[in-house]
Coordinates of N, CA and C and ligand atoms in Angstrom, one line a residue:
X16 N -1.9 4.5 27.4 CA -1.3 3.5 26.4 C -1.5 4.1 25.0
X17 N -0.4 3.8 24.4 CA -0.6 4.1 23.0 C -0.6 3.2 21.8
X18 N -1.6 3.4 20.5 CA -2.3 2.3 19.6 C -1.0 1.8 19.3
X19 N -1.1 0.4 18.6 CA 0.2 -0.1 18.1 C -0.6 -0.3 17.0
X20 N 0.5 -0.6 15.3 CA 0.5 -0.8 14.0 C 1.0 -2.1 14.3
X21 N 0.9 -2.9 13.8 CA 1.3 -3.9 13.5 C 1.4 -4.1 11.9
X22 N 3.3 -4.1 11.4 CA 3.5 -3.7 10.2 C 4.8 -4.4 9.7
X23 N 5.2 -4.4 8.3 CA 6.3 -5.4 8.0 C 6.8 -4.0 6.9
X24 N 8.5 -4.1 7.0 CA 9.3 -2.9 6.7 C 9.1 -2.8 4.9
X25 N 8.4 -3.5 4.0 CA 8.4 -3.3 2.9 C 7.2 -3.2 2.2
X26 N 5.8 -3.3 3.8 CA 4.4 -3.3 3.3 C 4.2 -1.9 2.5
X27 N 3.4 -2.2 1.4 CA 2.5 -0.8 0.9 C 1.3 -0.7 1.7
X28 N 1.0 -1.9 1.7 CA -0.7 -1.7 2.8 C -0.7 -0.9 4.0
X29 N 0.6 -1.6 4.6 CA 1.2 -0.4 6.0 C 1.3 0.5 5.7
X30 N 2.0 0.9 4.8 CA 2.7 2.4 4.4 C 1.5 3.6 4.9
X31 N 0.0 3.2 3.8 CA -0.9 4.0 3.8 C -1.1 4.3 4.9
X32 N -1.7 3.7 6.1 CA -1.7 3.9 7.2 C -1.0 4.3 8.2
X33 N 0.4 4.1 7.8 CA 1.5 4.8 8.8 C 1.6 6.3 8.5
X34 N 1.0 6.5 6.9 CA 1.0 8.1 6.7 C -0.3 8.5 6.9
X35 N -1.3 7.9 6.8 CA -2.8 8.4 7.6 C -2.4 8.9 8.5
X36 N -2.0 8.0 9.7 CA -2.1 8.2 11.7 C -1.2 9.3 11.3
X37 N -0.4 9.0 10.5 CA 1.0 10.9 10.8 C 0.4 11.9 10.3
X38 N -1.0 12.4 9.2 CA -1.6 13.5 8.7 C -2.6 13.6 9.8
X39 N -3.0 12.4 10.7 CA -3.9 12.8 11.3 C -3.8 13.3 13.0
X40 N -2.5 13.4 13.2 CA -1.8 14.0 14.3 C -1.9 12.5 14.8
X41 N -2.1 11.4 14.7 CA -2.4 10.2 15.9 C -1.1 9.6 16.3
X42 N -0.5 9.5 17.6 CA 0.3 8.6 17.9 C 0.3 7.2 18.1
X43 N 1.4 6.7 17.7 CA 0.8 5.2 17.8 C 2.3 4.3 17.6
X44 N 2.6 3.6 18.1 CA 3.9 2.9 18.0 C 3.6 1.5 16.8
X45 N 5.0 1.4 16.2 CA 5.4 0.5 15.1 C 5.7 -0.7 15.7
X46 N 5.2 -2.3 15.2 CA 5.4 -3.1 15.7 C 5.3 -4.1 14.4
X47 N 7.0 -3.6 14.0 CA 7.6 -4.5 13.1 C 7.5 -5.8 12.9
X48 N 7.2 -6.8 12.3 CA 6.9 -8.3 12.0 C 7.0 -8.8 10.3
X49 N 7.4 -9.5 10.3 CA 7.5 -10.3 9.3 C 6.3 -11.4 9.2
X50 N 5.0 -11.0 9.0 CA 4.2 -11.9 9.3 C 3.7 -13.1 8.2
X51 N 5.1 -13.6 7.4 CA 5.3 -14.7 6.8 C 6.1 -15.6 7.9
X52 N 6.3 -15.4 8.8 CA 7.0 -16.3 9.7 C 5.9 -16.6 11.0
X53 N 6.3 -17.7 11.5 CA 5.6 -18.0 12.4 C 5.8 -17.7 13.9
X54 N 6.3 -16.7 14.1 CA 6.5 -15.9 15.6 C 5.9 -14.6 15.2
X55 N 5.1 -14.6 14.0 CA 3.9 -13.0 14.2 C 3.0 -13.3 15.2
X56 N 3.0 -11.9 15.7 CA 1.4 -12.0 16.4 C 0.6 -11.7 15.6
X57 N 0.5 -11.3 13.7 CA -1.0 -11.3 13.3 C -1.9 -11.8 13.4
X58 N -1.4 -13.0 13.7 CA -3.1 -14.1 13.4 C -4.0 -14.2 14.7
X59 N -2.8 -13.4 15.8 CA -4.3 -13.2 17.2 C -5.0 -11.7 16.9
X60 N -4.4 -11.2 15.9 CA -5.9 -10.3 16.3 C -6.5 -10.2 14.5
X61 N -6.2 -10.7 14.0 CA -6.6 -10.9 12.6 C -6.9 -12.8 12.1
X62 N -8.1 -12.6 11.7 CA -8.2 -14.2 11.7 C -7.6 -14.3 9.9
X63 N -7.8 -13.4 9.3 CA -7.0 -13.1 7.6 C -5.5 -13.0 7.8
X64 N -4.8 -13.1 9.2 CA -3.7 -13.4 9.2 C -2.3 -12.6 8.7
X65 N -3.2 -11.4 8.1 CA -2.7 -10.6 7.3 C -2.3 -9.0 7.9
X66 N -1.1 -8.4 7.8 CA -1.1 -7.3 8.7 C -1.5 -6.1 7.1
X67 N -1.3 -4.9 7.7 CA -1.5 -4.0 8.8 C -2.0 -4.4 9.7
X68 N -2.3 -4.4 10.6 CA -3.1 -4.6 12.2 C -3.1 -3.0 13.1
X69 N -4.1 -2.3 13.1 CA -4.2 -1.2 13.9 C -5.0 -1.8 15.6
X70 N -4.3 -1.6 16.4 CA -4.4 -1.9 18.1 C -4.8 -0.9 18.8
X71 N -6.0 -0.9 19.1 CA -6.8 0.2 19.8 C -6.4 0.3 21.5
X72 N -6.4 1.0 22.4 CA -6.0 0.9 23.4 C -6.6 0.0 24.5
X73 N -7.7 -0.5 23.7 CA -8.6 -1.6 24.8 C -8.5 -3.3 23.9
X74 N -7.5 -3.0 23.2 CA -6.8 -4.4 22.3 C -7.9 -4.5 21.3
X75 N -9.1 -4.1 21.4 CA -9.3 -3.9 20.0 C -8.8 -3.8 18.6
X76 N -8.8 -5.0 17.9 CA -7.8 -4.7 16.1 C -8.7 -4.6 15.2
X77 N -8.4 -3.3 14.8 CA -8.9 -3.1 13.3 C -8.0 -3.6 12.0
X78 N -8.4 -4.2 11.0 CA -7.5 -5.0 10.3 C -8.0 -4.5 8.9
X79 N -7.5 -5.0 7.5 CA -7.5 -4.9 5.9 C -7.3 -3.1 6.0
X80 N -6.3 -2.9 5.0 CA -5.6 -1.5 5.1 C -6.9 -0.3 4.4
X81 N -7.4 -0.9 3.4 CA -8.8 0.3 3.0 C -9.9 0.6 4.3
X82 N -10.0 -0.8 5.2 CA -11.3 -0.5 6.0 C -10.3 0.1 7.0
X83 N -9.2 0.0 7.7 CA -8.4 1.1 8.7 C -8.5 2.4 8.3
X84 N -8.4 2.5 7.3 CA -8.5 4.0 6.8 C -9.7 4.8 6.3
X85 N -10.5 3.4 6.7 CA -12.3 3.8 6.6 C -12.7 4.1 8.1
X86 N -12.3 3.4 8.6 CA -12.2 3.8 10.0 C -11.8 4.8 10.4
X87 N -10.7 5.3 10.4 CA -9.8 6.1 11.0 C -10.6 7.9 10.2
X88 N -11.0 7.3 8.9 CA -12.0 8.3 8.2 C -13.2 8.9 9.0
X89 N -13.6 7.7 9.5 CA -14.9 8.2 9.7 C -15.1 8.2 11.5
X90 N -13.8 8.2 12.5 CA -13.7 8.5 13.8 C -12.9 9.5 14.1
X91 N -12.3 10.0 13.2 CA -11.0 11.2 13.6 C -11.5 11.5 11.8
X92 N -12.4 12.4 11.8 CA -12.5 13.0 9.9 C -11.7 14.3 9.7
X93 N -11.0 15.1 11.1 CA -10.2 16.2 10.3 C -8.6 16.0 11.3
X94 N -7.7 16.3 10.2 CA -7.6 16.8 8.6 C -8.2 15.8 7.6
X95 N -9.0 15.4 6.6 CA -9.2 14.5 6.2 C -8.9 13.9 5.4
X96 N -8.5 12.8 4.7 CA -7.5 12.5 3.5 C -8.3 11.8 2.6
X97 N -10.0 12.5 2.6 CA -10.4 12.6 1.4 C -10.9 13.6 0.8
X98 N -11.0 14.2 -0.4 CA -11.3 15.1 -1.5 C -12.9 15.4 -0.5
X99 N -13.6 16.5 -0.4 CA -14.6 17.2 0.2 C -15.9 16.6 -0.7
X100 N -15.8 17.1 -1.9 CA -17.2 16.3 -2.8 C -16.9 15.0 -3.0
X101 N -18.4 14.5 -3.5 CA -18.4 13.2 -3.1 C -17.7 12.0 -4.2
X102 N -18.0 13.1 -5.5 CA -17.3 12.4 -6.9 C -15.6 12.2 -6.4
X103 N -14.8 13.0 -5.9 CA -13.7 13.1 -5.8 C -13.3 12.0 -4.7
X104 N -14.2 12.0 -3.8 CA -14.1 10.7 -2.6 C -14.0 9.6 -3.2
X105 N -15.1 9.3 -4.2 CA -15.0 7.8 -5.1 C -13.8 7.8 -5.7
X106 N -13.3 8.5 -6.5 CA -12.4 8.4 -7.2 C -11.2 8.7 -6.3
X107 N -11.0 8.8 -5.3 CA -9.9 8.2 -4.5 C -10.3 6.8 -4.2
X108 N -11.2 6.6 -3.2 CA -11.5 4.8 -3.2 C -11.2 4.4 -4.5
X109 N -11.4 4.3 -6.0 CA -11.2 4.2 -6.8 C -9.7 3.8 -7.1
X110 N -8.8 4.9 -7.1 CA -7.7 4.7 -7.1 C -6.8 3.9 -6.1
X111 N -7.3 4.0 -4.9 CA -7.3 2.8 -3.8 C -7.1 1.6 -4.6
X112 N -8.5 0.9 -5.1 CA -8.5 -0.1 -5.6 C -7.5 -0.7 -6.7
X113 N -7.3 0.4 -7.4 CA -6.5 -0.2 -8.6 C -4.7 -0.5 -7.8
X114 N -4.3 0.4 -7.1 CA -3.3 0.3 -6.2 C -3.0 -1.3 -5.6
X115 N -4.1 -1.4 -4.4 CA -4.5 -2.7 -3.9 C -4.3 -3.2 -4.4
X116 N -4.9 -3.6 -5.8 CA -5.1 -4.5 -6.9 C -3.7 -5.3 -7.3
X117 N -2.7 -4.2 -7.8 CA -1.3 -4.2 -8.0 C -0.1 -4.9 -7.1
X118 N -1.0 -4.4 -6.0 CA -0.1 -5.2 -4.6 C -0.4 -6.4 -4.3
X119 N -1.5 -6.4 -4.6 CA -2.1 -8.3 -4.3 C -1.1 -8.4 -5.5
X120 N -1.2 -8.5 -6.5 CA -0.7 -9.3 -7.8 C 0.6 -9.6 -7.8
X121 N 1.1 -8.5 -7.5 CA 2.8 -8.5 -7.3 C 2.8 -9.4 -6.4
X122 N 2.2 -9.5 -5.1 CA 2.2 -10.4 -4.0 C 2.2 -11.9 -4.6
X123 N 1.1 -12.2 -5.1 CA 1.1 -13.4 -5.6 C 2.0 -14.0 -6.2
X124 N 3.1 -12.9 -7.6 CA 3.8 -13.3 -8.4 C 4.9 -13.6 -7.7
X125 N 5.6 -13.0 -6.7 CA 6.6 -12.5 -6.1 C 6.5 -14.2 -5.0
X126 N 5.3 -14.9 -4.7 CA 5.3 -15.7 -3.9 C 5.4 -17.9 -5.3
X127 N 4.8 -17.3 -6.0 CA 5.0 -17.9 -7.1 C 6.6 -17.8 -7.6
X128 N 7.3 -16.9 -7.7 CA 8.5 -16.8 -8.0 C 9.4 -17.7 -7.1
X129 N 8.9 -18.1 -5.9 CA 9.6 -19.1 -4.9 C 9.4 -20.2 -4.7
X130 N 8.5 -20.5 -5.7 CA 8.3 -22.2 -5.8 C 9.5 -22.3 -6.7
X131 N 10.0 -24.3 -6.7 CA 11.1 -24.8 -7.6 C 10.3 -24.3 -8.8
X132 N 11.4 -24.2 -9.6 CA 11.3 -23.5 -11.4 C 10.2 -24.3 -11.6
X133 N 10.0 -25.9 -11.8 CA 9.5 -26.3 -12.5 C 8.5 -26.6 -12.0
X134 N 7.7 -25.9 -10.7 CA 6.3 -25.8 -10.4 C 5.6 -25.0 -10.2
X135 N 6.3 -23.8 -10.7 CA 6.0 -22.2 -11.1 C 5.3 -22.1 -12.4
X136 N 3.7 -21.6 -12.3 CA 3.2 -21.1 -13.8 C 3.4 -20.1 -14.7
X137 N 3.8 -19.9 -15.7 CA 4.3 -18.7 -16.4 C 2.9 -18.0 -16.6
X138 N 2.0 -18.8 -17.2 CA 0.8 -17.7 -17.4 C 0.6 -17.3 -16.3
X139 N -0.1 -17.6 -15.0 CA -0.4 -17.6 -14.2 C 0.5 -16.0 -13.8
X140 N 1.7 -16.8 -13.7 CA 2.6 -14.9 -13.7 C 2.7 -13.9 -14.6
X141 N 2.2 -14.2 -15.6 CA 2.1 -13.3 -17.0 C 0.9 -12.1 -16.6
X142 N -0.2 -13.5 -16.1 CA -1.2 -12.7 -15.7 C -1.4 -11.5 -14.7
X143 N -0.4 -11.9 -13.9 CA 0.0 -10.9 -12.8 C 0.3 -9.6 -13.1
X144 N 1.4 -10.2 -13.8 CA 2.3 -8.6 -14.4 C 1.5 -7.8 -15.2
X145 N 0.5 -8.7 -15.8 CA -0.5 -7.6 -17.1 C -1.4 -6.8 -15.8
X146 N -2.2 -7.4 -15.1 CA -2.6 -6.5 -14.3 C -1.6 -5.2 -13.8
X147 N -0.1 -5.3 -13.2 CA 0.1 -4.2 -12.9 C 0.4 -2.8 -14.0
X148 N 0.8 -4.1 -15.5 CA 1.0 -3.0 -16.5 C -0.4 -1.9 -16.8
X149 N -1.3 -2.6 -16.5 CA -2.5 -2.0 -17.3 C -2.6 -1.1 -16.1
X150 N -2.5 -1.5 -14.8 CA -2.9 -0.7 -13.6 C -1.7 1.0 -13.8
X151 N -0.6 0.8 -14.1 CA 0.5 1.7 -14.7 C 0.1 2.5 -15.2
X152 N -0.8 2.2 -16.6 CA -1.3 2.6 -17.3 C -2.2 4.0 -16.5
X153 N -2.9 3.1 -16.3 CA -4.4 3.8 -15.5 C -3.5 5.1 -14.7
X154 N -2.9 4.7 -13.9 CA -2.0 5.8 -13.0 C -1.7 7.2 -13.5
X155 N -0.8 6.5 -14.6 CA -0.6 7.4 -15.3 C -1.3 8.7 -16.1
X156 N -2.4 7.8 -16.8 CA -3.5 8.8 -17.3 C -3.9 9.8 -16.0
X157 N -4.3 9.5 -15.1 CA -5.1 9.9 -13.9 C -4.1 11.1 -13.3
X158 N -2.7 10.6 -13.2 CA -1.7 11.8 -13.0 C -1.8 13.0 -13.7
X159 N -1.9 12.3 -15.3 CA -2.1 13.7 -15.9 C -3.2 14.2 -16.4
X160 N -4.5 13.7 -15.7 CA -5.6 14.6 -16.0 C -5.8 15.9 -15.1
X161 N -5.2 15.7 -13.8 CA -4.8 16.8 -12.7 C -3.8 17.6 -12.9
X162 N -3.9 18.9 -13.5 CA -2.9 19.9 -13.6 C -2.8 20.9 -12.8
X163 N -3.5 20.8 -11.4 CA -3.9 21.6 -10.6 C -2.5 22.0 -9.5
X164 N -1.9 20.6 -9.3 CA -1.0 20.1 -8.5 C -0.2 18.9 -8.7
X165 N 0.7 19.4 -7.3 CA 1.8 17.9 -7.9 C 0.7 16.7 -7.6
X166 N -0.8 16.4 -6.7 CA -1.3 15.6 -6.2 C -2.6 14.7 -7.2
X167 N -3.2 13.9 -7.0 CA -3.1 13.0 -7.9 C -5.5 13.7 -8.0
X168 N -5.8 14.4 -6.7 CA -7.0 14.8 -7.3 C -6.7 16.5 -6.3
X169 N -7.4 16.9 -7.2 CA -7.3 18.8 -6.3 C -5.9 19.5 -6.2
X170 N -5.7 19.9 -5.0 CA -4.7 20.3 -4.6 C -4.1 20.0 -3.3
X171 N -4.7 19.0 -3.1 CA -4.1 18.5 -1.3 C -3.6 16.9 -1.6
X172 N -2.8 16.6 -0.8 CA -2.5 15.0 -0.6 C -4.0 14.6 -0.1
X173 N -4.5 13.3 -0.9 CA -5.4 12.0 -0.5 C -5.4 10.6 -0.4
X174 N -6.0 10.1 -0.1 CA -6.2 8.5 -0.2 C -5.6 8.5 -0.9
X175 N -5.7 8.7 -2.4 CA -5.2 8.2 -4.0 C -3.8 8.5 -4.0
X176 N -2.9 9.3 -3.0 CA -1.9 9.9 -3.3 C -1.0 8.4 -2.7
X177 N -1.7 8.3 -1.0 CA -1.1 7.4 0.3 C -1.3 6.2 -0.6
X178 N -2.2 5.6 -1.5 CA -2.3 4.5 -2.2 C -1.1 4.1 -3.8
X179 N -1.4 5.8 -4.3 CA -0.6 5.4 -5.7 C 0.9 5.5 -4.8
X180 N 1.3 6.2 -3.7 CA 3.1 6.2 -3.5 C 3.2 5.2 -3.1
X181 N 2.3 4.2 -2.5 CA 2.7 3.3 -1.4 C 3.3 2.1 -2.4
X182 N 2.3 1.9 -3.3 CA 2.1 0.9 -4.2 C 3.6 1.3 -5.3
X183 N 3.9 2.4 -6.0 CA 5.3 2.7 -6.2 C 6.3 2.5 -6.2
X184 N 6.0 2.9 -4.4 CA 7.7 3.0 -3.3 C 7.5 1.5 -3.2
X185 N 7.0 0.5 -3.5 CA 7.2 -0.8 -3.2 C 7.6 -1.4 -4.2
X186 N 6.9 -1.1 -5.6 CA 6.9 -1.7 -6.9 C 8.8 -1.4 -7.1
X187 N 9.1 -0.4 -7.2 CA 10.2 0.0 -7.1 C 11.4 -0.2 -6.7
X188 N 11.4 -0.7 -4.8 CA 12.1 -1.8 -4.6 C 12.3 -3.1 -4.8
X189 N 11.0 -3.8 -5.3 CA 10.5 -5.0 -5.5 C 10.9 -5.2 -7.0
X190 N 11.0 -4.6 -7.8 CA 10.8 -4.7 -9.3 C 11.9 -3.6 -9.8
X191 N 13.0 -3.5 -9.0 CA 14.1 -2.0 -9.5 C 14.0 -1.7 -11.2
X192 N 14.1 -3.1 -11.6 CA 14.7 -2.8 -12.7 C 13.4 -2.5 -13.9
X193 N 12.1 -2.3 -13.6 CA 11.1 -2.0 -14.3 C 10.9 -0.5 -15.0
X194 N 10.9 -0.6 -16.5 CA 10.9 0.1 -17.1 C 9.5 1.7 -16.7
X195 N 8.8 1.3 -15.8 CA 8.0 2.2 -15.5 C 8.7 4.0 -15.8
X196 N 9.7 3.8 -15.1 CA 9.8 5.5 -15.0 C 10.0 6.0 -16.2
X197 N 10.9 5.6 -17.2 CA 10.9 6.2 -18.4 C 9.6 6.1 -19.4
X198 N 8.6 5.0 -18.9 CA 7.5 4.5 -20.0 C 6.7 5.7 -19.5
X199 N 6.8 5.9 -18.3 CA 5.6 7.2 -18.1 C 6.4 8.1 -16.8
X200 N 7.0 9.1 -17.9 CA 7.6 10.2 -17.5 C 6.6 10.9 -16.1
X201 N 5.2 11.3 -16.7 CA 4.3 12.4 -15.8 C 4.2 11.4 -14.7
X202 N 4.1 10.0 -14.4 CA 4.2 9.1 -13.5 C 5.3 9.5 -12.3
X203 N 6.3 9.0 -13.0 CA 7.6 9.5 -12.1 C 8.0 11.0 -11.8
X204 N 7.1 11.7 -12.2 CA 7.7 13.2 -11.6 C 6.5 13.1 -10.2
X205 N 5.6 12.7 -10.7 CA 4.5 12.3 -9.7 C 4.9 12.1 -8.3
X206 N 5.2 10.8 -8.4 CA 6.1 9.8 -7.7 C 7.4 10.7 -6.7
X207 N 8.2 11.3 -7.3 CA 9.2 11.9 -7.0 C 8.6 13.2 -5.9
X208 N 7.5 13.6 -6.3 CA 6.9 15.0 -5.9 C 6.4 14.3 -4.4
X209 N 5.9 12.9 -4.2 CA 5.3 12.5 -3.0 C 6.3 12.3 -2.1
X210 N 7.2 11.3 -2.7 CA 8.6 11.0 -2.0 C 9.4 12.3 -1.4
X211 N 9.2 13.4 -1.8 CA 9.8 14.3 -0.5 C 8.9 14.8 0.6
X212 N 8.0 14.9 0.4 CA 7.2 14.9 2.0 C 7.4 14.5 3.0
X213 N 7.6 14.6 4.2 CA 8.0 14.3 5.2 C 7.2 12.3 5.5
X214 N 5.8 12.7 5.4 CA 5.4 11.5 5.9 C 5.6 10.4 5.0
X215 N 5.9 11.0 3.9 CA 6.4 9.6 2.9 C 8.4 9.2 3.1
X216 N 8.9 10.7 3.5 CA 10.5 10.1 3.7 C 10.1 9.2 4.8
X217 N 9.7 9.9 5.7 CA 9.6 8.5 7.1 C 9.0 7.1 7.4
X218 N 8.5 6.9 6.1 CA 8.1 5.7 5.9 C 8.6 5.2 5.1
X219 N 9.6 4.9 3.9 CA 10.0 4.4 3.2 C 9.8 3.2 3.4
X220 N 9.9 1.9 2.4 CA 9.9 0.8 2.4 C 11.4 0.3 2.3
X221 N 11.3 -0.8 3.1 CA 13.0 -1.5 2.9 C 12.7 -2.9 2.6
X222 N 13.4 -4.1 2.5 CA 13.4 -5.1 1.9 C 13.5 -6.1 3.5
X223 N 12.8 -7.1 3.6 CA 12.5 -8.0 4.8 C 13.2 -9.3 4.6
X224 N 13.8 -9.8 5.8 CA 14.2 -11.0 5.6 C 12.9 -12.3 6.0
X225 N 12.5 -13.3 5.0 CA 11.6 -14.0 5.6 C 12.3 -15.6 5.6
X226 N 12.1 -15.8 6.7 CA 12.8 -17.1 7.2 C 12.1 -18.3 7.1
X227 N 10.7 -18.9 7.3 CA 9.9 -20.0 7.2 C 9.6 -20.1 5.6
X228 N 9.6 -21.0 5.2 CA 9.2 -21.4 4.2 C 7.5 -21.1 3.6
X229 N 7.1 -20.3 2.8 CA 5.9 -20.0 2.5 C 4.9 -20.7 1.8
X230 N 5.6 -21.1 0.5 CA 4.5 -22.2 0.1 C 5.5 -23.3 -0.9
Ligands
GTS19 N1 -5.8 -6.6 1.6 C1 -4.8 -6.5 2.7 C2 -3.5 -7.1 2.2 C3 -2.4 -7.0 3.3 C4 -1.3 -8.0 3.0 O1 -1.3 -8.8 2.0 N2 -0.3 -8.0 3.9 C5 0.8 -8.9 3.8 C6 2.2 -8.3 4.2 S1 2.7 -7.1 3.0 O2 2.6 -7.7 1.7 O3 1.9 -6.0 3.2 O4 4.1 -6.9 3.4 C7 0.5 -10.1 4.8 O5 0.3 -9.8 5.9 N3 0.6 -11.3 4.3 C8 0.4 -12.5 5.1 C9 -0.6 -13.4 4.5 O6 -1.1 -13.1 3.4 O7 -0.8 -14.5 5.1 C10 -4.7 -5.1 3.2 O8 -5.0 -4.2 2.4 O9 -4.4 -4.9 4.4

């Protein structure tokens, strides 16, 4: 038997881990869901209800997309998709977070955007979007303190790389019309340099149909 993902076609959270298990030679089948509707299976092997969902061969679920890839870190460590010293490891977790961060927020706004107009908060969404601007920000600088490579620490793809594309390649679909790429040029050549890789063309993000009413 082989592991299943349990994954939705425009997650970032998935993304990361659909390109982990592919740098890490691991096979494992896709098991597409919309798990804003009520015919997911996430919520039997996740009580957070929330996918990624990684399916061990003995139905064991490993679940939240940082600890899968803490996992998968620290049971399968080569090739490994973190930086070798230990400063460089933090500061991928690091960049992890701010990523994350971005995708909850969007999440939130994007679910707030679906309430009737008039019980939708504007600060509340203002707030949102300042977090991703500032997180932009951060990105940005961090791109170009590395001259080494097209990669975001050293010279190899890492965590920080699987986190800042994932978060991107979503913002991107999600947000087309966002002035990002021209506000930070060294950002989007970034970006562009990840997007031809093999494990990032094959995972691309697409746009989901969600059918149940959310909140
Ligand atoms: N912190 C989680 C967030 C995962 C998450 O929010 N997943 C969404 C789907 S997607 O946004 O990644 O497409 C979900 O399952 N949401 C369902 C819910 O929140 O009940 C992780 O990193 O795995």
């Amino acid at each position: 038997m082989t592991w299943k993902l349990i994954s939705a076609t425009p997650s970032p959270y998935a993304r990361k881990v659909r390109i982990a298990l592919q740098e890490k030679g691991i096979p494992f089948e896709l098991q597409t869901e919309v798990p804003w509707d009520s015919t997911t299976a996430t919520p039997q092997y996740n009580p957070l209800e929330k996918l990624p969902v990684l399916i061990l061969d003995d139905g064991t679920a490993i679940y939240e997309s940082h600890f899968i890839l803490e996992w998968l870190e620290t049971k399968y460590p080569e090739p490994s998709i973190l930086p070798k010293d230990v400063n460089g490891r933090l500061f991928a977790k690091q960049v992890e977070v701010v990523c994350d961060g971005m995708c909850d927020a969007m999440v939130i706004a994007f679910f707030e955007n679906m309430r009737e107009k008039d019980k939708q908060s504007e600060p509340w969404k203002a707030r949102q979007m300042r977090k991703v601007e500032g997180g932009l920000r951060q990105l940005d600088t961090w791109v170009k303190q590395n001259t080494s490579s097209q990669f975001m620490i050293g010279d190899k793809l890492t965590l920080a790389d699987l986190a800042a594309g994932s978060f991107l390649g979503w913002f991107s679909l999600r947000y087309a019309d966002h002035k990002w790429p021209t506000q930070y040029p060294a950002l989007k050549k970034y970006y562009d340099g990840l997007e031809e890789l093999e494990y990032f063309q094959n995972t691309r993000p697409s746009p989901q149909s969600v059918t149940d009413k959310v909140v």
